[in-house]
mmCIF file of N, CA and C in Angstrom:
data_model
loop_
_atom_site.group_PDB
_atom_site.id
_atom_site.type_symbol
_atom_site.label_atom_id
_atom_site.label_comp_id
_atom_site.label_asym_id
_atom_site.label_seq_id
_atom_site.Cartn_x
_atom_site.Cartn_y
_atom_site.Cartn_z
ATOM 1 N N MET P 1 17.845 -19.277 17.672
ATOM 2 C CA MET P 1 18.210 -18.731 16.387
ATOM 3 C C MET P 1 17.360 -17.504 16.097
ATOM 4 N N LYS P 2 17.987 -16.424 15.709
ATOM 5 C CA LYS P 2 17.294 -15.173 15.444
ATOM 6 C C LYS P 2 16.720 -15.182 14.026
ATOM 7 N N ALA P 3 15.473 -14.757 13.897
ATOM 8 C CA ALA P 3 14.835 -14.711 12.589
ATOM 9 C C ALA P 3 15.419 -13.565 11.768
ATOM 10 N N ASN P 4 15.571 -13.811 10.463
ATOM 11 C CA ASN P 4 16.061 -12.764 9.584
ATOM 12 C C ASN P 4 14.976 -11.729 9.352
ATOM 13 N N LYS P 5 15.376 -10.474 9.295
ATOM 14 C CA LYS P 5 14.435 -9.397 9.016
ATOM 15 C C LYS P 5 14.113 -9.424 7.520
ATOM 16 N N PRO P 6 12.833 -9.336 7.167
ATOM 17 C CA PRO P 6 12.470 -9.373 5.746
ATOM 18 C C PRO P 6 13.084 -8.203 4.973
ATOM 19 N N GLU P 7 13.479 -8.494 3.748
ATOM 20 C CA GLU P 7 14.057 -7.488 2.860
ATOM 21 C C GLU P 7 12.946 -6.594 2.306
ATOM 22 N N CYS P 8 13.161 -5.294 2.329
ATOM 23 C CA CYS P 8 12.188 -4.353 1.779
ATOM 24 C C CYS P 8 12.239 -4.387 0.255
ATOM 25 N N VAL P 9 11.079 -4.430 -0.356
ATOM 26 C CA VAL P 9 10.992 -4.381 -1.811
ATOM 27 C C VAL P 9 11.051 -2.918 -2.216
ATOM 28 N N LYS P 10 12.005 -2.589 -3.082
ATOM 29 C CA LYS P 10 12.221 -1.193 -3.439
ATOM 30 C C LYS P 10 11.803 -0.839 -4.862
ATOM 31 N N ASP P 11 11.648 -1.821 -5.728
ATOM 32 C CA ASP P 11 11.234 -1.500 -7.095
ATOM 33 C C ASP P 11 10.513 -2.676 -7.741
ATOM 34 N N LYS P 12 9.911 -2.407 -8.896
ATOM 35 C CA LYS P 12 9.110 -3.426 -9.577
ATOM 36 C C LYS P 12 9.946 -4.572 -10.131
ATOM 37 N N THR P 13 11.226 -4.340 -10.365
ATOM 38 C CA THR P 13 12.073 -5.419 -10.848
ATOM 39 C C THR P 13 12.128 -6.535 -9.815
ATOM 40 N N VAL P 14 12.328 -6.161 -8.566
ATOM 41 C CA VAL P 14 12.365 -7.150 -7.476
ATOM 42 C C VAL P 14 10.984 -7.794 -7.328
ATOM 43 N N LEU P 15 9.949 -6.976 -7.358
ATOM 44 C CA LEU P 15 8.584 -7.474 -7.217
ATOM 45 C C LEU P 15 8.258 -8.487 -8.317
ATOM 46 N N PHE P 16 8.575 -8.143 -9.556
ATOM 47 C CA PHE P 16 8.276 -9.040 -10.662
ATOM 48 C C PHE P 16 9.144 -10.297 -10.620
ATOM 49 N N ASP P 17 10.345 -10.200 -10.060
ATOM 50 C CA ASP P 17 11.166 -11.393 -9.869
ATOM 51 C C ASP P 17 10.493 -12.340 -8.868
ATOM 52 N N ILE P 18 9.919 -11.787 -7.822
ATOM 53 C CA ILE P 18 9.180 -12.597 -6.842
ATOM 54 C C ILE P 18 8.010 -13.293 -7.540
ATOM 55 N N PHE P 19 7.254 -12.534 -8.325
ATOM 56 C CA PHE P 19 6.114 -13.103 -9.032
ATOM 57 C C PHE P 19 6.561 -14.219 -9.985
ATOM 58 N N LYS P 20 7.672 -14.000 -10.671
ATOM 59 C CA LYS P 20 8.193 -15.011 -11.603
ATOM 60 C C LYS P 20 8.541 -16.299 -10.861
ATOM 61 N N ARG P 21 9.163 -16.170 -9.723
ATOM 62 C CA ARG P 21 9.536 -17.345 -8.935
ATOM 63 C C ARG P 21 8.301 -18.068 -8.407
ATOM 64 N N VAL P 22 7.288 -17.308 -8.002
ATOM 65 C CA VAL P 22 6.035 -17.919 -7.546
ATOM 66 C C VAL P 22 5.362 -18.649 -8.702
ATOM 67 N N GLU P 23 5.341 -18.009 -9.858
ATOM 68 C CA GLU P 23 4.713 -18.647 -11.013
ATOM 69 C C GLU P 23 5.426 -19.946 -11.379
ATOM 70 N N CYS P 24 6.732 -19.957 -11.252
ATOM 71 C CA CYS P 24 7.504 -21.179 -11.506
ATOM 72 C C CYS P 24 7.082 -22.283 -10.527
ATOM 73 N N CYS P 25 6.909 -21.925 -9.265
ATOM 74 C CA CYS P 25 6.442 -22.902 -8.266
ATOM 75 C C CYS P 25 5.062 -23.441 -8.641
ATOM 76 N N LEU P 26 4.176 -22.544 -9.022
ATOM 77 C CA LEU P 26 2.810 -22.962 -9.364
ATOM 78 C C LEU P 26 2.781 -23.835 -10.607
ATOM 79 N N SER P 27 3.687 -23.582 -11.538
ATOM 80 C CA SER P 27 3.723 -24.420 -12.743
ATOM 81 C C SER P 27 4.176 -25.841 -12.403
ATOM 82 N N GLN P 28 4.955 -26.003 -11.333
ATOM 83 C CA GLN P 28 5.374 -27.335 -10.883
ATOM 84 C C GLN P 28 4.197 -28.149 -10.377
ATOM 85 N N ASP P 29 3.140 -27.459 -9.952
ATOM 86 C CA ASP P 29 1.940 -28.146 -9.470
ATOM 87 C C ASP P 29 0.904 -28.272 -10.580
ATOM 88 N N SER P 30 1.288 -27.923 -11.783
ATOM 89 C CA SER P 30 0.411 -27.996 -12.957
ATOM 90 C C SER P 30 -0.764 -27.035 -12.890
ATOM 91 N N ALA P 31 -0.640 -25.965 -12.110
ATOM 92 C CA ALA P 31 -1.689 -24.940 -12.110
ATOM 93 C C ALA P 31 -1.702 -24.290 -13.482
ATOM 94 N N GLU P 32 -2.873 -24.122 -14.029
ATOM 95 C CA GLU P 32 -2.995 -23.526 -15.355
ATOM 96 C C GLU P 32 -2.513 -22.089 -15.331
ATOM 97 N N PRO P 33 -1.891 -21.647 -16.427
ATOM 98 C CA PRO P 33 -1.426 -20.258 -16.493
ATOM 99 C C PRO P 33 -2.590 -19.273 -16.429
ATOM 100 N N GLY P 34 -2.262 -18.038 -16.112
ATOM 101 C CA GLY P 34 -3.253 -16.981 -16.115
ATOM 102 C C GLY P 34 -4.045 -16.904 -14.840
ATOM 103 N N LEU P 35 -5.349 -16.792 -14.986
ATOM 104 C CA LEU P 35 -6.237 -16.585 -13.853
ATOM 105 C C LEU P 35 -6.124 -17.668 -12.778
ATOM 106 N N PRO P 36 -6.070 -18.966 -13.123
ATOM 107 C CA PRO P 36 -5.933 -19.975 -12.060
ATOM 108 C C PRO P 36 -4.669 -19.777 -11.213
ATOM 109 N N ARG P 37 -3.548 -19.485 -11.844
ATOM 110 C CA ARG P 37 -2.315 -19.255 -11.085
ATOM 111 C C ARG P 37 -2.413 -17.983 -10.255
ATOM 112 N N PHE P 38 -2.979 -16.949 -10.843
ATOM 113 C CA PHE P 38 -3.117 -15.699 -10.095
ATOM 114 C C PHE P 38 -3.982 -15.912 -8.857
ATOM 115 N N PHE P 39 -5.104 -16.615 -8.981
ATOM 116 C CA PHE P 39 -5.980 -16.836 -7.825
ATOM 117 C C PHE P 39 -5.283 -17.638 -6.734
ATOM 118 N N GLU P 40 -4.502 -18.635 -7.126
ATOM 119 C CA GLU P 40 -3.757 -19.408 -6.125
ATOM 120 C C GLU P 40 -2.787 -18.497 -5.377
ATOM 121 N N PHE P 41 -2.097 -17.668 -6.107
ATOM 122 C CA PHE P 41 -1.130 -16.757 -5.513
ATOM 123 C C PHE P 41 -1.809 -15.654 -4.710
ATOM 124 N N ALA P 42 -2.938 -15.152 -5.196
ATOM 125 C CA ALA P 42 -3.619 -14.014 -4.560
ATOM 126 C C ALA P 42 -4.026 -14.328 -3.121
ATOM 127 N N ASN P 43 -4.485 -15.541 -2.856
ATOM 128 C CA ASN P 43 -4.854 -15.898 -1.487
ATOM 129 C C ASN P 43 -3.656 -15.783 -0.551
ATOM 130 N N LEU P 44 -2.523 -16.340 -0.974
ATOM 131 C CA LEU P 44 -1.320 -16.303 -0.146
ATOM 132 C C LEU P 44 -0.792 -14.878 -0.009
ATOM 133 N N LEU P 45 -0.793 -14.154 -1.111
ATOM 134 C CA LEU P 45 -0.316 -12.769 -1.088
ATOM 135 C C LEU P 45 -1.198 -11.905 -0.193
ATOM 136 N N PHE P 46 -2.500 -12.116 -0.247
ATOM 137 C CA PHE P 46 -3.412 -11.352 0.610
ATOM 138 C C PHE P 46 -3.099 -11.591 2.088
ATOM 139 N N LEU P 47 -2.881 -12.844 2.455
ATOM 140 C CA LEU P 47 -2.558 -13.159 3.852
ATOM 141 C C LEU P 47 -1.275 -12.465 4.295
ATOM 142 N N LYS P 48 -0.272 -12.467 3.423
ATOM 143 C CA LYS P 48 1.009 -11.812 3.736
ATOM 144 C C LYS P 48 0.813 -10.307 3.909
ATOM 145 N N LEU P 49 0.111 -9.685 2.977
ATOM 146 C CA LEU P 49 -0.113 -8.233 3.031
ATOM 147 C C LEU P 49 -0.984 -7.851 4.223
ATOM 148 N N LEU P 50 -1.973 -8.677 4.524
ATOM 149 C CA LEU P 50 -2.853 -8.409 5.658
ATOM 150 C C LEU P 50 -2.056 -8.348 6.953
ATOM 151 N N GLU P 51 -1.151 -9.275 7.123
ATOM 152 C CA GLU P 51 -0.350 -9.258 8.345
ATOM 153 C C GLU P 51 0.598 -8.054 8.377
ATOM 154 N N GLU P 52 1.201 -7.728 7.244
ATOM 155 C CA GLU P 52 2.111 -6.579 7.213
ATOM 156 C C GLU P 52 1.382 -5.277 7.518
ATOM 157 N N ARG P 53 0.168 -5.145 7.028
ATOM 158 C CA ARG P 53 -0.565 -3.889 7.196
ATOM 159 C C ARG P 53 -1.316 -3.807 8.516
ATOM 160 N N GLN P 54 -1.941 -4.894 8.899
ATOM 161 C CA GLN P 54 -2.810 -4.855 10.078
ATOM 162 C C GLN P 54 -2.280 -5.672 11.242
ATOM 163 N N LYS P 55 -1.153 -6.262 11.066
ATOM 164 C CA LYS P 55 -0.541 -7.083 12.115
ATOM 165 C C LYS P 55 -1.444 -8.219 12.567
ATOM 166 N N GLU P 56 -2.307 -8.676 11.672
ATOM 167 C CA GLU P 56 -3.160 -9.827 11.966
ATOM 168 C C GLU P 56 -2.355 -11.088 11.681
ATOM 169 N N PRO P 57 -2.185 -11.973 12.638
ATOM 170 C CA PRO P 57 -1.213 -13.063 12.522
ATOM 171 C C PRO P 57 -1.645 -14.274 11.695
ATOM 172 N N LEU P 58 -2.491 -14.100 10.717
ATOM 173 C CA LEU P 58 -2.904 -15.246 9.906
ATOM 174 C C LEU P 58 -1.745 -15.800 9.084
ATOM 175 N N TRP P 59 -0.910 -14.915 8.564
ATOM 176 C CA TRP P 59 0.258 -15.350 7.801
ATOM 177 C C TRP P 59 1.211 -16.144 8.692
ATOM 178 N N THR P 60 1.480 -15.614 9.875
ATOM 179 C CA THR P 60 2.365 -16.291 10.820
ATOM 180 C C THR P 60 1.807 -17.658 11.190
ATOM 181 N N SER P 61 0.499 -17.741 11.372
ATOM 182 C CA SER P 61 -0.103 -19.030 11.717
ATOM 183 C C SER P 61 0.054 -20.032 10.572
ATOM 184 N N LEU P 62 -0.008 -19.570 9.325
ATOM 185 C CA LEU P 62 0.193 -20.460 8.172
ATOM 186 C C LEU P 62 1.637 -20.946 8.108
ATOM 187 N N LYS P 63 2.577 -20.055 8.384
ATOM 188 C CA LYS P 63 4.000 -20.411 8.293
ATOM 189 C C LYS P 63 4.370 -21.572 9.206
ATOM 190 N N VAL P 64 3.777 -21.650 10.369
ATOM 191 C CA VAL P 64 4.179 -22.671 11.352
ATOM 192 C C VAL P 64 3.442 -24.000 11.189
ATOM 193 N N GLN P 65 2.459 -24.041 10.311
ATOM 194 C CA GLN P 65 1.692 -25.275 10.122
ATOM 195 C C GLN P 65 2.477 -26.295 9.318
ATOM 196 N N ARG P 66 2.361 -27.522 9.714
ATOM 197 C CA ARG P 66 3.023 -28.613 9.000
ATOM 198 C C ARG P 66 2.281 -28.900 7.682
ATOM 199 N N ASP P 67 0.962 -29.002 7.740
ATOM 200 C CA ASP P 67 0.138 -29.253 6.556
ATOM 201 C C ASP P 67 -0.526 -27.935 6.152
ATOM 202 N N LYS P 68 0.191 -27.164 5.366
ATOM 203 C CA LYS P 68 -0.265 -25.822 4.998
ATOM 204 C C LYS P 68 -1.515 -25.854 4.119
ATOM 205 N N THR P 69 -1.604 -26.833 3.243
ATOM 206 C CA THR P 69 -2.769 -26.936 2.356
ATOM 207 C C THR P 69 -4.041 -27.150 3.170
ATOM 208 N N GLN P 70 -4.009 -28.102 4.073
ATOM 209 C CA GLN P 70 -5.165 -28.388 4.923
ATOM 210 C C GLN P 70 -5.517 -27.178 5.785
ATOM 211 N N TYR P 71 -4.522 -26.544 6.358
ATOM 212 C CA TYR P 71 -4.756 -25.383 7.216
ATOM 213 C C TYR P 71 -5.344 -24.217 6.417
ATOM 214 N N LEU P 72 -4.827 -24.025 5.228
ATOM 215 C CA LEU P 72 -5.331 -22.953 4.364
ATOM 216 C C LEU P 72 -6.798 -23.188 4.022
ATOM 217 N N ASN P 73 -7.104 -24.401 3.562
ATOM 218 C CA ASN P 73 -8.481 -24.712 3.153
ATOM 219 C C ASN P 73 -9.427 -24.923 4.331
ATOM 220 N N GLY P 74 -8.917 -25.495 5.403
ATOM 221 C CA GLY P 74 -9.781 -25.832 6.533
ATOM 222 C C GLY P 74 -9.982 -24.725 7.545
ATOM 223 N N PHE P 75 -9.040 -23.779 7.614
ATOM 224 C CA PHE P 75 -9.153 -22.717 8.612
ATOM 225 C C PHE P 75 -9.041 -21.307 8.022
ATOM 226 N N LEU P 76 -7.974 -21.033 7.288
ATOM 227 C CA LEU P 76 -7.742 -19.651 6.850
ATOM 228 C C LEU P 76 -8.772 -19.140 5.855
ATOM 229 N N ILE P 77 -9.060 -19.910 4.816
ATOM 230 C CA ILE P 77 -10.049 -19.457 3.824
ATOM 231 C C ILE P 77 -11.419 -19.271 4.476
ATOM 232 N N PRO P 78 -11.909 -20.234 5.292
ATOM 233 C CA PRO P 78 -13.184 -19.990 5.987
ATOM 234 C C PRO P 78 -13.126 -18.769 6.923
ATOM 235 N N THR P 79 -11.986 -18.536 7.556
ATOM 236 C CA THR P 79 -11.839 -17.364 8.423
ATOM 237 C C THR P 79 -11.981 -16.079 7.608
ATOM 238 N N LEU P 80 -11.355 -16.038 6.439
ATOM 239 C CA LEU P 80 -11.468 -14.861 5.573
ATOM 240 C C LEU P 80 -12.904 -14.685 5.081
ATOM 241 N N HIS P 81 -13.563 -15.789 4.744
ATOM 242 C CA HIS P 81 -14.973 -15.727 4.321
ATOM 243 C C HIS P 81 -15.817 -15.046 5.398
ATOM 244 N N THR P 82 -15.658 -15.506 6.628
ATOM 245 C CA THR P 82 -16.458 -15.004 7.740
ATOM 246 C C THR P 82 -16.088 -13.576 8.110
ATOM 247 N N LYS P 83 -14.808 -13.349 8.303
ATOM 248 C CA LYS P 83 -14.342 -12.043 8.785
ATOM 249 C C LYS P 83 -14.634 -10.916 7.798
ATOM 250 N N TYR P 84 -14.495 -11.195 6.498
ATOM 251 C CA TYR P 84 -14.657 -10.150 5.486
ATOM 252 C C TYR P 84 -15.902 -10.340 4.623
ATOM 253 N N ASN P 85 -16.782 -11.267 5.015
ATOM 254 C CA ASN P 85 -17.993 -11.544 4.250
ATOM 255 C C ASN P 85 -17.640 -11.710 2.766
ATOM 256 N N ALA P 86 -16.674 -12.587 2.495
ATOM 257 C CA ALA P 86 -16.100 -12.687 1.158
ATOM 258 C C ALA P 86 -16.043 -14.121 0.643
ATOM 259 N N ALA P 87 -17.122 -14.847 0.799
ATOM 260 C CA ALA P 87 -17.141 -16.236 0.338
ATOM 261 C C ALA P 87 -16.937 -16.332 -1.173
ATOM 262 N N ASP P 88 -17.330 -15.299 -1.903
ATOM 263 C CA ASP P 88 -17.170 -15.324 -3.356
ATOM 264 C C ASP P 88 -15.805 -14.800 -3.807
ATOM 265 N N VAL P 89 -14.963 -14.388 -2.870
ATOM 266 C CA VAL P 89 -13.648 -13.840 -3.217
ATOM 267 C C VAL P 89 -12.530 -14.850 -2.987
ATOM 268 N N PHE P 90 -12.543 -15.519 -1.849
ATOM 269 C CA PHE P 90 -11.467 -16.440 -1.489
ATOM 270 C C PHE P 90 -11.905 -17.872 -1.745
ATOM 271 N N ALA P 91 -11.218 -18.520 -2.679
ATOM 272 C CA ALA P 91 -11.536 -19.910 -3.006
ATOM 273 C C ALA P 91 -10.493 -20.829 -2.370
ATOM 274 N N PRO P 92 -10.911 -22.029 -2.001
ATOM 275 C CA PRO P 92 -9.926 -22.997 -1.478
ATOM 276 C C PRO P 92 -8.829 -23.236 -2.509
ATOM 277 N N THR P 93 -7.647 -23.507 -2.016
ATOM 278 C CA THR P 93 -6.535 -23.760 -2.931
ATOM 279 C C THR P 93 -6.716 -25.079 -3.662
ATOM 280 N N GLN P 94 -6.254 -25.104 -4.875
ATOM 281 C CA GLN P 94 -6.266 -26.324 -5.679
ATOM 282 C C GLN P 94 -4.863 -26.914 -5.781
ATOM 283 N N ILE P 95 -3.918 -26.302 -5.078
ATOM 284 C CA ILE P 95 -2.541 -26.795 -5.087
ATOM 285 C C ILE P 95 -2.526 -28.160 -4.407
ATOM 286 N N THR P 96 -1.960 -29.132 -5.102
ATOM 287 C CA THR P 96 -1.955 -30.499 -4.578
ATOM 288 C C THR P 96 -0.633 -30.879 -3.912
ATOM 289 N N GLN P 97 0.428 -30.179 -4.254
ATOM 290 C CA GLN P 97 1.744 -30.504 -3.698
ATOM 291 C C GLN P 97 2.065 -29.563 -2.528
ATOM 292 N N GLU P 98 2.171 -30.129 -1.369
ATOM 293 C CA GLU P 98 2.471 -29.358 -0.158
ATOM 294 C C GLU P 98 3.770 -28.567 -0.314
ATOM 295 N N THR P 99 4.728 -29.132 -1.021
ATOM 296 C CA THR P 99 6.018 -28.452 -1.196
ATOM 297 C C THR P 99 5.878 -27.136 -1.960
ATOM 298 N N VAL P 100 4.903 -27.046 -2.838
ATOM 299 C CA VAL P 100 4.691 -25.812 -3.603
ATOM 300 C C VAL P 100 4.257 -24.685 -2.668
ATOM 301 N N ILE P 101 3.291 -24.953 -1.798
ATOM 302 C CA ILE P 101 2.856 -23.924 -0.848
ATOM 303 C C ILE P 101 4.008 -23.551 0.078
ATOM 304 N N LYS P 102 4.757 -24.530 0.533
ATOM 305 C CA LYS P 102 5.897 -24.249 1.417
ATOM 306 C C LYS P 102 6.916 -23.356 0.732
ATOM 307 N N LYS P 103 7.217 -23.627 -0.544
ATOM 308 C CA LYS P 103 8.174 -22.797 -1.288
ATOM 309 C C LYS P 103 7.672 -21.365 -1.426
ATOM 310 N N ILE P 104 6.395 -21.208 -1.742
ATOM 311 C CA ILE P 104 5.834 -19.866 -1.923
ATOM 312 C C ILE P 104 5.832 -19.114 -0.594
ATOM 313 N N VAL P 105 5.433 -19.772 0.471
ATOM 314 C CA VAL P 105 5.417 -19.132 1.797
ATOM 315 C C VAL P 105 6.835 -18.720 2.190
ATOM 316 N N THR P 106 7.791 -19.596 1.981
ATOM 317 C CA THR P 106 9.186 -19.284 2.314
ATOM 318 C C THR P 106 9.690 -18.104 1.488
ATOM 319 N N LEU P 107 9.359 -18.090 0.214
ATOM 320 C CA LEU P 107 9.772 -16.997 -0.669
ATOM 321 C C LEU P 107 9.167 -15.665 -0.223
ATOM 322 N N LEU P 108 7.856 -15.636 -0.031
ATOM 323 C CA LEU P 108 7.195 -14.381 0.353
ATOM 324 C C LEU P 108 7.651 -13.885 1.714
ATOM 325 N N ASP P 109 7.966 -14.817 2.592
ATOM 326 C CA ASP P 109 8.348 -14.440 3.945
ATOM 327 C C ASP P 109 9.682 -13.695 3.988
ATOM 328 N N LYS P 110 10.475 -13.811 2.947
ATOM 329 C CA LYS P 110 11.776 -13.135 2.885
ATOM 330 C C LYS P 110 11.648 -11.633 2.622
ATOM 331 N N TYR P 111 10.450 -11.187 2.244
ATOM 332 C CA TYR P 111 10.276 -9.803 1.804
ATOM 333 C C TYR P 111 9.227 -9.074 2.634
ATOM 334 N N HIS P 112 9.458 -7.781 2.776
ATOM 335 C CA HIS P 112 8.465 -6.881 3.367
ATOM 336 C C HIS P 112 7.844 -6.160 2.179
ATOM 337 N N LEU P 113 6.707 -6.634 1.731
ATOM 338 C CA LEU P 113 6.115 -6.164 0.480
ATOM 339 C C LEU P 113 5.462 -4.792 0.593
ATOM 340 N N THR P 114 4.942 -4.456 1.752
ATOM 341 C CA THR P 114 4.257 -3.167 1.881
ATOM 342 C C THR P 114 5.241 -1.996 1.974
ATOM 343 N N SER P 115 6.535 -2.293 1.967
ATOM 344 C CA SER P 115 7.522 -1.208 1.946
ATOM 345 C C SER P 115 7.574 -0.561 0.565
ATOM 346 N N PHE P 116 7.054 -1.256 -0.435
ATOM 347 C CA PHE P 116 7.021 -0.742 -1.803
ATOM 348 C C PHE P 116 5.694 -0.047 -2.019
ATOM 349 N N ASP P 117 5.724 1.210 -2.399
ATOM 350 C CA ASP P 117 4.514 2.011 -2.561
ATOM 351 C C ASP P 117 3.831 1.654 -3.880
ATOM 352 N N SER P 118 2.990 0.643 -3.820
ATOM 353 C CA SER P 118 2.319 0.168 -5.021
ATOM 354 C C SER P 118 1.123 -0.687 -4.626
ATOM 355 N N ASP P 119 0.251 -0.918 -5.576
ATOM 356 C CA ASP P 119 -0.855 -1.856 -5.392
ATOM 357 C C ASP P 119 -0.315 -3.246 -5.729
ATOM 358 N N ILE P 120 0.174 -3.954 -4.717
ATOM 359 C CA ILE P 120 0.870 -5.221 -4.922
ATOM 360 C C ILE P 120 -0.038 -6.253 -5.595
ATOM 361 N N LEU P 121 -1.288 -6.357 -5.147
ATOM 362 C CA LEU P 121 -2.209 -7.317 -5.779
ATOM 363 C C LEU P 121 -2.456 -6.945 -7.242
ATOM 364 N N GLY P 122 -2.599 -5.650 -7.500
ATOM 365 C CA GLY P 122 -2.772 -5.181 -8.882
ATOM 366 C C GLY P 122 -1.543 -5.471 -9.731
ATOM 367 N N ASP P 123 -0.371 -5.267 -9.148
ATOM 368 C CA ASP P 123 0.874 -5.576 -9.859
ATOM 369 C C ASP P 123 0.977 -7.069 -10.151
ATOM 370 N N ALA P 124 0.567 -7.894 -9.206
ATOM 371 C CA ALA P 124 0.599 -9.342 -9.418
ATOM 372 C C ALA P 124 -0.354 -9.726 -10.549
ATOM 373 N N TYR P 125 -1.542 -9.157 -10.532
ATOM 374 C CA TYR P 125 -2.514 -9.429 -11.589
ATOM 375 C C TYR P 125 -1.943 -9.034 -12.950
ATOM 376 N N GLU P 126 -1.366 -7.840 -12.992
ATOM 377 C CA GLU P 126 -0.767 -7.351 -14.229
ATOM 378 C C GLU P 126 0.351 -8.278 -14.695
ATOM 379 N N TYR P 127 1.196 -8.724 -13.772
ATOM 380 C CA TYR P 127 2.288 -9.629 -14.127
ATOM 381 C C TYR P 127 1.740 -10.927 -14.728
ATOM 382 N N PHE P 128 0.773 -11.533 -14.056
ATOM 383 C CA PHE P 128 0.248 -12.810 -14.532
ATOM 384 C C PHE P 128 -0.461 -12.643 -15.868
ATOM 385 N N LEU P 129 -1.067 -11.489 -16.093
ATOM 386 C CA LEU P 129 -1.707 -11.223 -17.372
ATOM 387 C C LEU P 129 -0.673 -11.068 -18.480
ATOM 388 N N ARG P 130 0.307 -10.227 -18.257
ATOM 389 C CA ARG P 130 1.307 -9.941 -19.284
ATOM 390 C C ARG P 130 2.181 -11.136 -19.613
ATOM 391 N N ASN P 131 2.381 -12.026 -18.678
ATOM 392 C CA ASN P 131 3.302 -13.134 -18.896
ATOM 393 C C ASN P 131 2.604 -14.441 -19.255
ATOM 394 N N ASN P 132 1.344 -14.376 -19.562
ATOM 395 C CA ASN P 132 0.594 -15.564 -19.983
ATOM 396 C C ASN P 132 -0.211 -15.209 -21.217
ATOM 397 N N ILE P 133 0.495 -15.115 -22.318
ATOM 398 C CA ILE P 133 -0.103 -14.668 -23.574
ATOM 399 C C ILE P 133 -1.343 -15.473 -23.930
ATOM 400 N N SER P 134 -1.298 -16.781 -23.685
ATOM 401 C CA SER P 134 -2.441 -17.620 -24.042
ATOM 402 C C SER P 134 -3.681 -17.280 -23.233
ATOM 403 N N SER P 135 -3.505 -16.665 -22.068
ATOM 404 C CA SER P 135 -4.659 -16.363 -21.228
ATOM 405 C C SER P 135 -5.097 -14.914 -21.330
ATOM 406 N N LYS P 136 -4.410 -14.103 -22.139
ATOM 407 C CA LYS P 136 -4.761 -12.684 -22.231
ATOM 408 C C LYS P 136 -6.211 -12.483 -22.664
ATOM 409 N N GLN P 137 -6.694 -13.373 -23.497
ATOM 410 C CA GLN P 137 -8.062 -13.235 -23.962
ATOM 411 C C GLN P 137 -9.036 -13.291 -22.785
ATOM 412 N N ASN P 138 -8.785 -14.172 -21.813
ATOM 413 C CA ASN P 138 -9.657 -14.283 -20.651
ATOM 414 C C ASN P 138 -9.416 -13.161 -19.651
ATOM 415 N N LEU P 139 -8.154 -12.853 -19.361
ATOM 416 C CA LEU P 139 -7.833 -11.857 -18.353
ATOM 417 C C LEU P 139 -7.933 -10.436 -18.875
ATOM 418 N N GLY P 140 -7.711 -10.247 -20.155
ATOM 419 C CA GLY P 140 -7.654 -8.911 -20.730
ATOM 420 C C GLY P 140 -8.922 -8.104 -20.581
ATOM 421 N N GLN P 141 -10.046 -8.762 -20.442
ATOM 422 C CA GLN P 141 -11.295 -8.034 -20.292
ATOM 423 C C GLN P 141 -11.344 -7.233 -19.004
ATOM 424 N N PHE P 142 -10.450 -7.530 -18.047
ATOM 425 C CA PHE P 142 -10.419 -6.832 -16.771
ATOM 426 C C PHE P 142 -9.206 -5.932 -16.620
ATOM 427 N N PHE P 143 -8.399 -5.803 -17.655
ATOM 428 C CA PHE P 143 -7.115 -5.126 -17.544
ATOM 429 C C PHE P 143 -7.089 -3.875 -18.413
ATOM 430 N N THR P 144 -6.738 -2.751 -17.816
ATOM 431 C CA THR P 144 -6.539 -1.518 -18.560
ATOM 432 C C THR P 144 -5.036 -1.270 -18.630
ATOM 433 N N PRO P 145 -4.473 -1.203 -19.840
ATOM 434 C CA PRO P 145 -3.023 -0.992 -19.958
ATOM 435 C C PRO P 145 -2.569 0.254 -19.196
ATOM 436 N N ARG P 146 -1.354 0.192 -18.658
ATOM 437 C CA ARG P 146 -0.792 1.262 -17.809
ATOM 438 C C ARG P 146 -0.800 2.615 -18.504
ATOM 439 N N HIS P 147 -0.447 2.661 -19.797
ATOM 440 C CA HIS P 147 -0.378 3.962 -20.460
ATOM 441 C C HIS P 147 -1.754 4.620 -20.567
ATOM 442 N N ILE P 148 -2.802 3.849 -20.629
ATOM 443 C CA ILE P 148 -4.154 4.408 -20.666
ATOM 444 C C ILE P 148 -4.568 4.884 -19.270
ATOM 445 N N VAL P 149 -4.194 4.127 -18.241
ATOM 446 C CA VAL P 149 -4.489 4.522 -16.870
ATOM 447 C C VAL P 149 -3.859 5.873 -16.562
ATOM 448 N N LYS P 150 -2.579 6.018 -16.966
ATOM 449 C CA LYS P 150 -1.853 7.264 -16.682
ATOM 450 C C LYS P 150 -2.413 8.413 -17.484
#
């Protein structure tokens, strides 16, 4: 069976739809809105972007694992800590439902995210901030509104 070629992301509407679907998955695992959900997503998104940009097969290795949670916490996160000297950046996942990680991996795998000329991690952060009003107080201290940036 031939693998489908990932769809190129062409605009923020598609990107934000992806983020919305991921957030829905994370809410099924009772991940708290705002920063906790963003951090859970950021680890997976980083792995996807890393492979697209540098052809490092960490994302591919996650896709084929049966127990993605264990593999993420037991191998991938420690690998990122060591390789990028980033123990304070990548935290083990708190996702308890294996199906949630599988859904997110399957969703992200359908898209070629680096085809969109944007700071994808920054866009994800912005999305999670704007769509979690209750958490704006915590996240807002790190966010500069777009009109001020421009």
